[in-house]
Coordinates of C-alpha atoms in Angstrom, one line a residue:
Chain A
M567 CA 36.1 49.7 93.0
S568 CA 33.5 50.8 95.4
Q569 CA 30.0 49.5 94.9
G570 CA 28.3 51.6 92.3
D571 CA 30.9 52.9 90.0
V572 CA 30.6 53.3 86.2
L573 CA 32.0 50.6 84.1
A574 CA 32.8 51.4 80.4
I575 CA 33.2 48.5 78.0
T576 CA 35.5 49.6 75.2
E577 CA 35.7 48.2 71.7
Q578 CA 38.7 47.8 69.6
S579 CA 39.3 46.1 66.2
D580 CA 42.8 45.2 65.3
N581 CA 44.2 47.2 68.2
V582 CA 42.4 50.4 67.2
F583 CA 39.6 51.7 69.4
R584 CA 36.4 52.8 67.8
K585 CA 35.5 56.5 68.0
V586 CA 32.4 55.7 70.0
T587 CA 34.6 54.1 72.7
Y588 CA 36.1 57.5 73.4
E589 CA 32.6 59.0 73.4
A590 CA 31.4 56.3 75.9
L591 CA 34.4 56.9 78.1
S592 CA 33.9 60.7 78.1
E593 CA 30.2 60.3 78.9
G594 CA 31.1 57.7 81.6
R595 CA 33.4 60.3 83.2
R596 CA 30.6 62.9 83.2
I597 CA 28.2 60.4 84.8
A598 CA 30.9 59.4 87.4
D599 CA 31.6 63.0 88.3
S600 CA 27.9 63.8 88.7
M601 CA 27.3 60.7 90.8
G602 CA 30.5 61.1 92.8
C603 CA 31.9 57.7 91.8
G604 CA 34.8 56.2 89.8
L605 CA 35.1 55.2 86.2
T606 CA 36.6 51.9 85.2
A607 CA 37.3 51.0 81.6
V608 CA 37.4 47.4 80.3
V609 CA 39.6 46.4 77.4
L610 CA 39.0 43.0 75.8
G611 CA 41.3 41.2 73.5
A612 CA 44.2 43.6 73.4
G613 CA 47.2 44.2 75.6
E614 CA 48.6 46.9 77.9
N615 CA 50.1 48.9 75.0
V616 CA 46.7 49.3 73.3
A617 CA 45.0 50.0 76.6
K618 CA 47.3 52.9 77.2
E619 CA 45.6 54.7 74.4
L620 CA 42.6 55.2 76.7
G621 CA 44.8 57.0 79.3
Q622 CA 43.6 60.5 79.0
Y623 CA 39.9 59.9 78.5
G624 CA 38.9 59.9 82.1
A625 CA 39.1 56.3 83.4
D626 CA 40.4 55.9 87.0
R627 CA 41.3 52.3 86.3
I628 CA 41.7 50.3 83.1
L629 CA 41.1 46.6 83.3
V630 CA 42.7 44.6 80.6
A631 CA 41.5 41.1 79.6
D632 CA 44.1 40.1 77.0
N633 CA 42.9 36.6 76.1
H634 CA 43.4 35.7 72.4
V635 CA 39.9 34.2 72.3
L636 CA 38.6 37.8 72.6
N637 CA 40.6 39.2 69.7
E638 CA 37.6 38.9 67.4
Y639 CA 34.2 39.8 68.8
M640 CA 32.3 36.6 69.7
A641 CA 29.0 37.2 71.4
D642 CA 29.3 34.3 73.9
A643 CA 33.0 34.7 74.9
H644 CA 32.6 38.4 75.3
T645 CA 29.4 38.2 77.3
N646 CA 30.9 35.5 79.5
V647 CA 33.9 37.7 80.3
V648 CA 31.9 40.9 80.8
A649 CA 29.4 39.2 83.0
D650 CA 32.2 37.9 85.1
I651 CA 33.8 41.3 85.4
V652 CA 30.4 42.8 86.3
S653 CA 29.9 40.2 89.1
R654 CA 33.4 41.1 90.5
E655 CA 33.2 44.9 90.1
K656 CA 29.5 45.4 90.9
P657 CA 29.0 48.6 88.9
A658 CA 25.9 50.7 89.2
T659 CA 26.1 51.8 85.6
I660 CA 27.6 50.1 82.5
I661 CA 28.2 52.3 79.5
V662 CA 29.0 51.0 76.0
G663 CA 29.0 52.3 72.5
A664 CA 26.0 51.3 70.4
S665 CA 28.0 49.9 67.6
T666 CA 27.0 46.5 66.0
Q667 CA 29.2 44.8 68.6
G668 CA 28.1 47.0 71.5
K669 CA 24.4 46.4 70.8
D670 CA 24.9 42.7 70.4
M671 CA 26.9 42.2 73.5
S672 CA 24.8 44.5 75.7
A673 CA 21.5 42.8 74.7
R674 CA 22.9 39.4 75.6
L675 CA 24.5 40.8 78.8
A676 CA 21.3 42.5 80.0
A677 CA 19.4 39.2 79.7
R678 CA 22.2 37.3 81.4
I679 CA 22.4 39.6 84.5
N680 CA 18.7 40.7 84.4
A681 CA 19.6 44.4 84.0
P682 CA 17.7 47.2 82.3
L683 CA 19.2 48.3 79.0
A684 CA 18.7 51.4 76.9
I685 CA 20.1 51.2 73.4
D686 CA 21.1 54.2 71.2
C687 CA 21.0 56.8 74.0
V688 CA 21.5 60.3 72.5
D689 CA 21.3 62.2 75.8
V690 CA 22.1 61.3 79.4
R691 CA 20.9 63.5 82.4
I692 CA 21.0 63.0 86.1
D693 CA 17.8 63.8 88.0
N694 CA 17.9 63.5 91.8
G695 CA 20.8 61.0 91.6
D696 CA 19.0 58.9 89.0
L697 CA 19.9 58.5 85.4
L698 CA 17.4 59.7 82.8
V699 CA 18.3 58.9 79.2
T700 CA 16.8 59.9 75.9
R701 CA 16.7 57.5 73.0
P702 CA 15.0 57.6 69.5
M703 CA 12.1 55.3 68.7
Y704 CA 10.2 54.8 65.4
G705 CA 13.4 55.3 63.5
G706 CA 14.0 58.7 65.0
K707 CA 10.5 60.1 64.5
I708 CA 10.1 60.2 68.3
L709 CA 12.5 60.8 71.2
A710 CA 11.6 58.9 74.4
D711 CA 12.9 59.6 77.9
I712 CA 13.7 56.4 79.8
V713 CA 14.3 55.7 83.5
F714 CA 15.7 52.5 84.9
D715 CA 14.4 50.3 87.7
G716 CA 17.2 47.9 88.7
K717 CA 21.0 47.8 88.8
P718 CA 23.3 47.8 87.0
Q719 CA 21.7 50.0 84.4
I720 CA 23.2 49.6 81.0
L721 CA 23.5 52.4 78.5
A722 CA 24.5 51.9 74.9
I723 CA 25.2 55.3 73.5
R724 CA 24.6 56.2 69.8
P725 CA 27.8 57.0 67.8
N726 CA 28.3 60.7 67.1
S727 CA 25.9 61.8 69.9
M728 CA 28.2 62.6 72.9
S729 CA 31.3 64.8 72.9
I730 CA 34.8 63.5 73.6
A731 CA 36.7 65.1 76.5
E732 CA 40.3 64.6 77.4
H733 CA 41.6 64.5 81.0
A734 CA 45.0 65.0 82.4
A735 CA 45.3 62.0 84.6
A736 CA 45.9 58.6 83.1
G737 CA 44.1 55.6 84.6
A738 CA 46.0 52.7 86.3
I739 CA 46.2 49.6 84.2
E740 CA 45.3 46.2 85.8
I741 CA 45.8 43.0 83.9
L742 CA 42.9 40.6 84.5
D743 CA 43.0 36.8 84.4
V744 CA 39.7 35.9 82.8
D745 CA 37.9 32.7 81.9
V746 CA 36.1 32.9 78.6
G747 CA 33.9 30.0 79.7
E748 CA 31.8 27.8 77.4
T749 CA 31.6 29.0 73.8
N750 CA 29.5 27.7 70.9
L751 CA 30.4 30.1 68.2
K752 CA 33.2 29.4 65.8
F753 CA 34.9 32.3 63.9
I754 CA 35.3 31.5 60.2
E755 CA 36.4 34.8 58.5
K756 CA 36.2 38.6 58.5
K757 CA 36.0 40.7 55.3
L758 CA 36.6 44.4 55.8
D759 CA 36.6 47.2 53.3
T760 CA 39.6 48.9 54.8
G761 CA 40.1 52.6 54.6
K762 CA 36.4 53.2 54.3
I763 CA 35.0 55.6 56.9
E764 CA 32.1 54.1 58.8
L765 CA 28.9 55.8 57.9
T766 CA 27.5 56.0 61.5
E767 CA 30.8 57.6 62.8
A768 CA 31.6 59.9 60.0
D769 CA 31.7 63.7 60.6
V770 CA 30.5 64.4 57.1
V771 CA 28.1 62.3 55.0
V772 CA 27.4 62.9 51.4
A773 CA 24.4 60.9 50.2
G774 CA 22.9 60.3 46.8
G775 CA 19.3 59.2 45.9
R776 CA 17.2 58.6 42.9
G777 CA 18.4 61.8 41.3
M778 CA 21.8 60.1 40.8
G779 CA 20.2 58.3 37.9
G780 CA 22.6 55.4 38.0
S781 CA 25.4 53.7 39.8
D782 CA 28.0 56.3 39.0
F783 CA 28.4 58.2 42.3
S784 CA 31.8 59.6 41.5
V785 CA 30.6 63.2 41.5
I786 CA 29.5 63.0 45.2
E787 CA 32.2 60.6 46.1
E788 CA 34.7 63.2 45.2
L789 CA 33.1 65.7 47.5
A790 CA 32.9 63.1 50.3
D791 CA 36.6 62.3 49.9
L792 CA 37.6 66.0 49.9
L793 CA 35.7 66.5 53.2
G794 CA 37.0 63.2 54.7
G795 CA 33.5 61.9 54.9
A796 CA 31.5 58.8 54.1
L797 CA 29.2 58.1 51.2
G798 CA 25.5 57.3 51.9
A799 CA 22.5 56.4 49.8
S800 CA 18.7 56.6 50.0
R801 CA 16.7 53.4 49.9
S802 CA 15.7 53.9 46.2
A803 CA 19.4 54.1 45.3
V804 CA 20.1 50.9 47.2
D805 CA 17.0 49.2 45.8
E806 CA 18.2 50.0 42.3
D807 CA 21.5 48.3 43.2
W808 CA 23.4 51.5 42.6
R809 CA 25.0 51.3 46.1
P810 CA 25.5 48.4 48.6
L811 CA 23.0 48.0 51.5
A812 CA 25.6 49.1 54.0
D813 CA 25.4 52.6 52.6
Q814 CA 21.6 53.0 53.2
V815 CA 20.5 55.8 55.4
G816 CA 17.0 55.6 56.8
Q817 CA 14.5 53.9 59.1
T818 CA 15.4 50.4 57.7
G819 CA 19.1 51.3 57.2
K820 CA 21.5 53.3 59.3
V821 CA 20.7 56.3 61.4
V822 CA 23.4 58.9 61.1
S823 CA 24.1 62.2 62.9
P824 CA 27.2 63.8 61.3
N825 CA 28.1 67.4 61.6
L826 CA 27.3 67.9 58.0
Y827 CA 24.9 65.9 55.9
I828 CA 24.7 66.7 52.1
A829 CA 21.7 65.1 50.4
C830 CA 22.0 65.0 46.6
G831 CA 19.1 64.1 44.5
I832 CA 17.2 62.7 47.5
S833 CA 13.5 63.7 47.6
G834 CA 13.2 63.0 51.4
A835 CA 10.8 60.2 52.0
I836 CA 9.7 60.1 55.7
Q837 CA 11.8 56.9 56.3
H838 CA 14.9 58.7 54.9
L839 CA 14.3 61.9 57.0
A840 CA 14.1 59.7 60.1
G841 CA 17.6 58.4 59.4
M842 CA 19.3 61.7 59.0
S843 CA 17.3 64.4 60.7
S844 CA 19.6 64.4 63.8
S845 CA 22.5 65.6 61.7
K846 CA 23.8 68.9 62.9
V847 CA 23.8 70.8 59.5
V848 CA 21.8 69.5 56.5
V849 CA 22.4 70.6 52.9
A850 CA 20.0 69.5 50.1
V851 CA 20.7 69.7 46.4
N852 CA 17.7 68.8 44.3
K853 CA 16.1 69.8 41.0
D854 CA 12.6 69.8 42.5
P855 CA 11.9 72.9 44.6
E856 CA 9.0 71.1 46.2
A857 CA 11.1 68.1 47.4
S858 CA 10.4 67.4 51.1
I859 CA 14.1 67.2 51.9
F860 CA 14.2 71.0 51.7
S861 CA 11.9 71.1 54.8
K862 CA 14.7 69.3 56.8
A863 CA 17.6 71.2 55.3
D864 CA 19.4 74.2 56.7
Y865 CA 20.7 75.1 53.3
G866 CA 19.1 74.2 50.0
I867 CA 20.1 74.6 46.4
V868 CA 17.5 74.1 43.7
G869 CA 19.4 72.8 40.7
D870 CA 20.9 69.9 38.9
L871 CA 23.2 68.0 41.2
F872 CA 25.6 67.0 38.4
E873 CA 26.1 70.7 37.8
V874 CA 26.0 72.0 41.4
V875 CA 28.0 69.4 43.3
P876 CA 31.2 69.6 41.2
L877 CA 31.1 73.4 41.7
I878 CA 30.7 72.9 45.5
T879 CA 33.7 70.6 45.4
E880 CA 35.6 73.2 43.4
E881 CA 34.8 76.0 45.8
I882 CA 35.8 73.9 48.9
R883 CA 39.0 72.9 47.2
K884 CA 39.8 76.6 46.8
L885 CA 39.4 77.0 50.6
V886 CA 41.6 74.0 51.4
K887 CA 44.4 75.3 49.3
Chain B
M410 CA 13.6 21.1 60.6
E411 CA 11.4 22.8 63.1
I412 CA 11.7 26.6 62.7
I413 CA 10.3 29.3 64.9
V414 CA 9.9 32.9 63.7
L415 CA 9.6 35.6 66.3
L416 CA 7.2 38.2 64.9
K417 CA 6.0 41.7 65.9
Q418 CA 3.4 43.8 64.4
V419 CA 4.5 47.5 64.1
P420 CA 3.3 50.7 62.5
S421 CA 4.3 50.8 58.9
T422 CA 7.5 52.8 58.2
E423 CA 5.6 55.4 56.1
S424 CA 3.3 56.2 59.2
F425 CA 3.3 59.7 60.5
I426 CA 3.7 59.1 64.3
E427 CA 1.7 61.2 66.7
I428 CA 2.2 61.4 70.5
A429 CA -0.9 60.5 72.6
E430 CA -2.4 62.7 75.3
D431 CA -0.4 60.9 78.1
E432 CA 2.8 62.1 76.3
M433 CA 4.3 58.6 77.0
S434 CA 2.8 56.6 74.1
I435 CA 1.8 57.1 70.5
K436 CA -1.7 57.4 69.0
K437 CA -2.5 54.1 67.4
D438 CA -6.0 54.7 65.9
D439 CA -5.2 55.9 62.4
I440 CA -2.0 53.9 61.9
K441 CA -1.5 51.1 59.4
F442 CA 0.0 48.1 61.2
V443 CA 2.2 45.6 59.4
I444 CA 4.7 42.8 60.0
N445 CA 7.9 44.4 61.2
P446 CA 10.0 44.6 58.0
Y447 CA 13.0 42.7 59.6
D448 CA 10.6 39.9 60.7
E449 CA 9.3 39.7 57.2
F450 CA 12.8 38.7 56.1
A451 CA 12.7 36.1 59.0
V452 CA 9.4 34.6 57.7
E453 CA 10.7 34.4 54.1
E454 CA 14.0 32.8 55.2
A455 CA 12.1 30.3 57.4
I456 CA 9.8 29.3 54.5
R457 CA 12.8 28.9 52.1
L458 CA 14.6 26.7 54.7
K459 CA 11.4 24.6 55.0
E460 CA 11.3 24.3 51.2
T461 CA 14.9 22.9 51.2
H462 CA 15.1 20.9 54.4
G463 CA 11.4 20.0 55.1
G464 CA 9.8 20.5 58.5
S465 CA 7.5 23.3 59.6
V466 CA 7.5 27.0 60.4
T467 CA 5.8 28.3 63.5
I468 CA 5.1 32.1 64.0
L469 CA 5.3 33.2 67.6
S470 CA 4.2 36.7 68.7
A471 CA 3.2 38.6 71.8
G472 CA 0.6 41.2 71.1
T473 CA -3.1 42.0 71.0
D474 CA -6.2 41.0 69.0
K475 CA -4.9 43.0 66.1
T476 CA -1.7 41.0 65.9
V477 CA -3.8 38.1 64.5
E478 CA -3.7 40.0 61.1
A479 CA 0.1 40.0 61.0
I480 CA 0.3 36.3 61.9
R481 CA -2.3 35.4 59.3
T482 CA -0.2 37.3 56.7
A483 CA 2.8 35.2 57.6
L484 CA 0.7 32.0 57.4
A485 CA -0.5 33.2 54.0
M486 CA 3.2 33.6 52.9
G487 CA 3.7 29.9 53.8
A488 CA 4.2 29.5 57.5
D489 CA 2.4 26.5 59.0
K490 CA 1.0 27.6 62.4
G491 CA 0.9 30.5 64.7
I492 CA 1.1 31.1 68.5
L493 CA -0.1 34.4 69.8
I494 CA 0.3 35.4 73.4
N495 CA -2.5 37.9 73.9
D496 CA -2.6 39.5 77.3
P497 CA -3.3 43.1 78.4
A498 CA -0.1 42.9 80.6
I499 CA 2.1 42.7 77.4
E500 CA 1.4 46.4 76.7
G501 CA 3.6 47.4 79.7
C502 CA 6.5 45.0 79.0
D503 CA 10.0 46.2 78.1
A504 CA 12.2 44.1 75.8
L505 CA 13.4 41.7 78.5
G506 CA 9.8 41.2 79.7
T507 CA 8.7 40.3 76.1
A508 CA 11.7 38.0 75.7
R509 CA 10.8 36.2 78.9
I510 CA 7.3 35.6 77.6
L511 CA 8.5 34.3 74.3
A512 CA 11.2 32.1 75.9
A513 CA 8.5 30.6 78.3
V514 CA 6.5 29.4 75.3
L515 CA 9.6 28.0 73.6
K516 CA 10.8 26.0 76.7
D517 CA 8.1 23.5 75.9
T518 CA 8.3 23.7 72.1
P519 CA 10.8 21.6 70.1
F520 CA 12.8 23.6 67.6
D521 CA 16.1 23.5 65.6
L522 CA 16.2 27.2 64.6
I523 CA 14.8 30.5 65.7
I524 CA 14.8 33.4 63.3
A525 CA 14.0 37.0 64.5
G526 CA 14.3 40.5 63.1
Q527 CA 17.4 42.3 64.2
R528 CA 15.1 44.9 65.7
A529 CA 11.5 46.1 65.5
V530 CA 11.2 49.4 63.8
D531 CA 8.9 50.8 66.5
D532 CA 10.9 50.4 69.7
D533 CA 14.2 50.0 67.8
N534 CA 15.5 48.0 70.7
F535 CA 17.7 45.3 69.2
Q536 CA 17.1 43.2 72.3
V537 CA 14.2 40.8 72.2
G538 CA 15.7 38.1 69.9
L539 CA 19.1 38.0 71.6
A540 CA 17.5 37.9 75.1
V541 CA 15.3 35.0 74.0
A542 CA 18.5 33.1 72.9
E543 CA 20.0 33.9 76.3
F544 CA 17.0 32.7 78.2
L545 CA 17.0 29.4 76.2
S546 CA 20.8 29.1 76.6
I547 CA 21.4 28.8 72.9
P548 CA 23.9 30.7 70.8
H549 CA 22.8 33.7 68.6
I550 CA 24.2 35.3 65.5
S551 CA 22.8 38.8 64.7
M552 CA 22.5 40.9 61.5
V553 CA 22.6 37.9 59.2
I554 CA 22.6 38.5 55.4
K555 CA 23.4 34.9 54.3
Q556 CA 23.1 31.5 56.0
E557 CA 23.8 27.9 55.1
I558 CA 22.8 24.8 57.0
T559 CA 24.7 21.5 56.6
D560 CA 25.2 18.5 59.0
G561 CA 23.4 20.2 61.9
K562 CA 25.5 23.3 61.7
I563 CA 24.6 26.8 60.5
R564 CA 27.1 29.1 59.0
C565 CA 26.1 32.8 58.9
Q566 CA 27.5 35.9 57.3
R567 CA 26.7 38.9 59.4
T568 CA 27.2 42.6 58.7
V569 CA 29.6 44.6 60.9
E570 CA 30.9 48.2 60.4
G571 CA 32.7 48.3 57.1
G572 CA 32.3 44.7 56.2
S573 CA 31.1 41.3 57.3
V574 CA 32.0 38.4 59.6
T575 CA 31.2 34.7 59.1
L576 CA 30.5 32.5 62.1
E577 CA 29.4 29.0 62.6
A578 CA 27.5 27.2 65.3
R579 CA 25.8 23.9 65.9
L580 CA 22.0 24.0 66.0
P581 CA 19.8 25.0 67.8
V582 CA 20.7 28.6 67.1
L583 CA 18.8 31.9 67.0
F584 CA 19.8 34.3 64.3
T585 CA 18.5 37.8 63.5
T586 CA 18.0 39.3 60.1
Q587 CA 19.6 42.1 58.2
R588 CA 18.4 43.7 55.0
G589 CA 19.9 41.8 52.1
L590 CA 19.1 38.4 53.4
N591 CA 16.2 37.9 50.9
E592 CA 13.3 39.5 49.1
P593 CA 10.1 38.5 51.0
R594 CA 7.4 37.1 48.8
Y595 CA 3.9 38.5 48.7
A596 CA 1.1 36.3 50.0
S597 CA -0.8 34.7 47.1
L598 CA -4.5 34.5 46.9
P599 CA -4.6 30.7 47.4
G600 CA -2.1 31.3 50.3
I601 CA -4.5 33.7 51.9
M602 CA -7.4 31.3 51.6
K603 CA -5.3 28.4 53.0
A604 CA -4.0 30.6 55.9
K605 CA -7.6 31.0 57.2
K606 CA -7.6 27.2 58.0
K607 CA -4.1 27.0 59.5
P608 CA -3.9 26.6 63.3
L609 CA -3.5 29.7 65.4
D610 CA -3.2 29.1 69.2
I611 CA -4.1 32.1 71.3
K612 CA -2.9 32.0 74.9
T613 CA -2.8 34.3 77.9
L614 CA 0.2 34.7 80.2
E615 CA -1.5 32.5 82.8
D616 CA -1.9 29.8 80.1
I617 CA 1.9 29.6 79.7
G618 CA 2.5 29.7 83.5
L619 CA 3.5 33.3 83.9
D620 CA 2.2 35.8 86.5
S621 CA 0.8 38.7 84.4
E622 CA 1.6 41.3 87.2
K623 CA 5.2 40.3 87.4
A624 CA 5.7 39.6 83.6
G625 CA 4.4 43.1 82.6
K626 CA 6.6 45.1 85.0
P627 CA 9.3 46.9 83.1
M628 CA 12.8 47.7 84.2
T629 CA 13.1 50.4 81.6
K630 CA 10.2 52.7 81.7
I631 CA 9.2 55.5 79.2
T632 CA 8.5 58.6 81.1
A633 CA 8.0 61.1 78.3
M634 CA 7.9 61.2 74.5
K635 CA 8.6 64.2 72.4
F636 CA 9.3 65.0 68.8
P637 CA 12.9 65.7 67.7
P638 CA 13.6 69.5 67.8
E639 CA 12.3 71.2 64.7
R640 CA 14.9 72.5 62.4
K641 CA 14.8 76.2 61.9
E642 CA 13.4 77.4 58.6
G643 CA 16.0 76.4 56.0
K644 CA 17.5 78.8 53.6
I645 CA 17.3 78.3 49.9
I646 CA 20.5 79.7 48.4
E647 CA 19.7 82.0 45.5
G648 CA 22.1 83.1 42.8
E649 CA 22.3 84.0 39.1
S650 CA 24.2 80.8 38.2
A651 CA 25.0 77.4 39.7
R652 CA 28.5 78.6 40.4
E653 CA 27.2 81.6 42.4
K654 CA 24.9 79.3 44.4
A655 CA 27.8 76.8 45.1
A656 CA 30.1 79.6 46.2
A657 CA 27.4 81.1 48.5
L658 CA 26.7 77.7 50.0
V659 CA 30.4 77.0 50.7
M660 CA 30.7 80.5 52.3
A661 CA 27.7 79.8 54.5
L662 CA 29.0 76.4 55.6
R663 CA 32.4 78.0 56.4
E664 CA 31.4 81.3 58.0
E665 CA 27.9 80.7 59.4
A666 CA 27.5 77.0 60.2
R667 CA 31.3 76.5 60.7
V668 CA 31.2 72.9 59.6
I669 CA 33.9 72.9 56.9

């Protein structure tokens, strides 16, 4: 690797790469092409067979650190290994997906190697050979342009913000011998709700609010399932214990940017709007024609969600058939 | 147990944010400032730990004269003392700069545990707490919804995409909070009265041995702020019946928006 390439840190769980990893690689390729440099991908805690999956997403080289200690994400072991790879490779830019793991690792790494870090980038441009990124602040109420002073610059990109591009050439795989160094964290257990689509990565989100009137979300769940989407909730629905905290969309929950966001019985408090207004298409169903959610919606239906949503589901089912 | 809480004062989440004339910062005059909601969970958890294990809770913040209000609120909730680093240079700091300042204070302060918010809801950086842990060479566990301390070890359950992971580490540790950890208490009137007499140390960067010119120099710099693009005027779907509206919506999503 020549001095100043792009290094993409990938993320896999049980040998499956996260969608944001493909987005980070694709964006890394675009940066490398604009800068006239190479793109190297790093795979941690998985073997060559898994690394091959990354082949056609633009990496010139794929470095594989298949140490069993890295199988589960551990902040200290992962940071130690990535910092070591960074000191060997000397990249100018590091790109990572802003997942829970990506944010955690990049924050610790930035402090370790004294590097500037921008988390949740939604846009990357190159201005006179320098990177200029845009990231939301104040829960998405503001977009800020950021420049970096110092190398390597670290970009954690927000899931669902960058497009995935495939490339013909597959990168060459190199197996690395890595030292995980001193670790102080002990893994106890992992509990995953398998088969559930992650809210921040979903293409479609159907969310329910106070208008749901109770914990029975089956009417919107059916629509979400049909569209292959995820279920979301407003803060009031979560505060009422109708849905788990993990489903909360908003300034103190998750920020989502799916292709389609369907808000059902959500009035549209400013904190909720901040969490979903970067969605590409927004649909609102609400009884109250004055609900502020309608000001952020591309399409609105004024009506009872328990009547309207099943009909939407039915109409879509007709199309699918 | 000596517990440190890292605290930031931020605009309340219901604030309408306006961009200042310089187009690089926000207007602060008419905004209500509060304790960062994630830091409020940290204060609450620290007080509960003190109630169980004994010891004291120290609130540490880098800010301005105004930040005193937020620290006093935390003291009124039940924290024991506050340290505020108040220096004009802090305004220009990025996350790493702020973390370096907080870590400089903690180098000379004994502690068993540091609790911080997972992020501040103004900058949304997710960085300061973890960088403080790195500068102090202690382990961190982020996004914690449950913790338990026994025999000098802490076991934390943290949220990850689609579930949770439980980790354990020997103290001292820094952990960051996630919604679900607790319900923060309100400050009681006697609490507010008592808070006025609790110690609050206010120091400048020079007082803690940092060069304000160097400490305030950011590596990530905001060059412009803008509002997210306005959505075009939305369309209210009209129709004689709910079925007609539903059918028209599905047609629009298919033919016009092309998202299904």
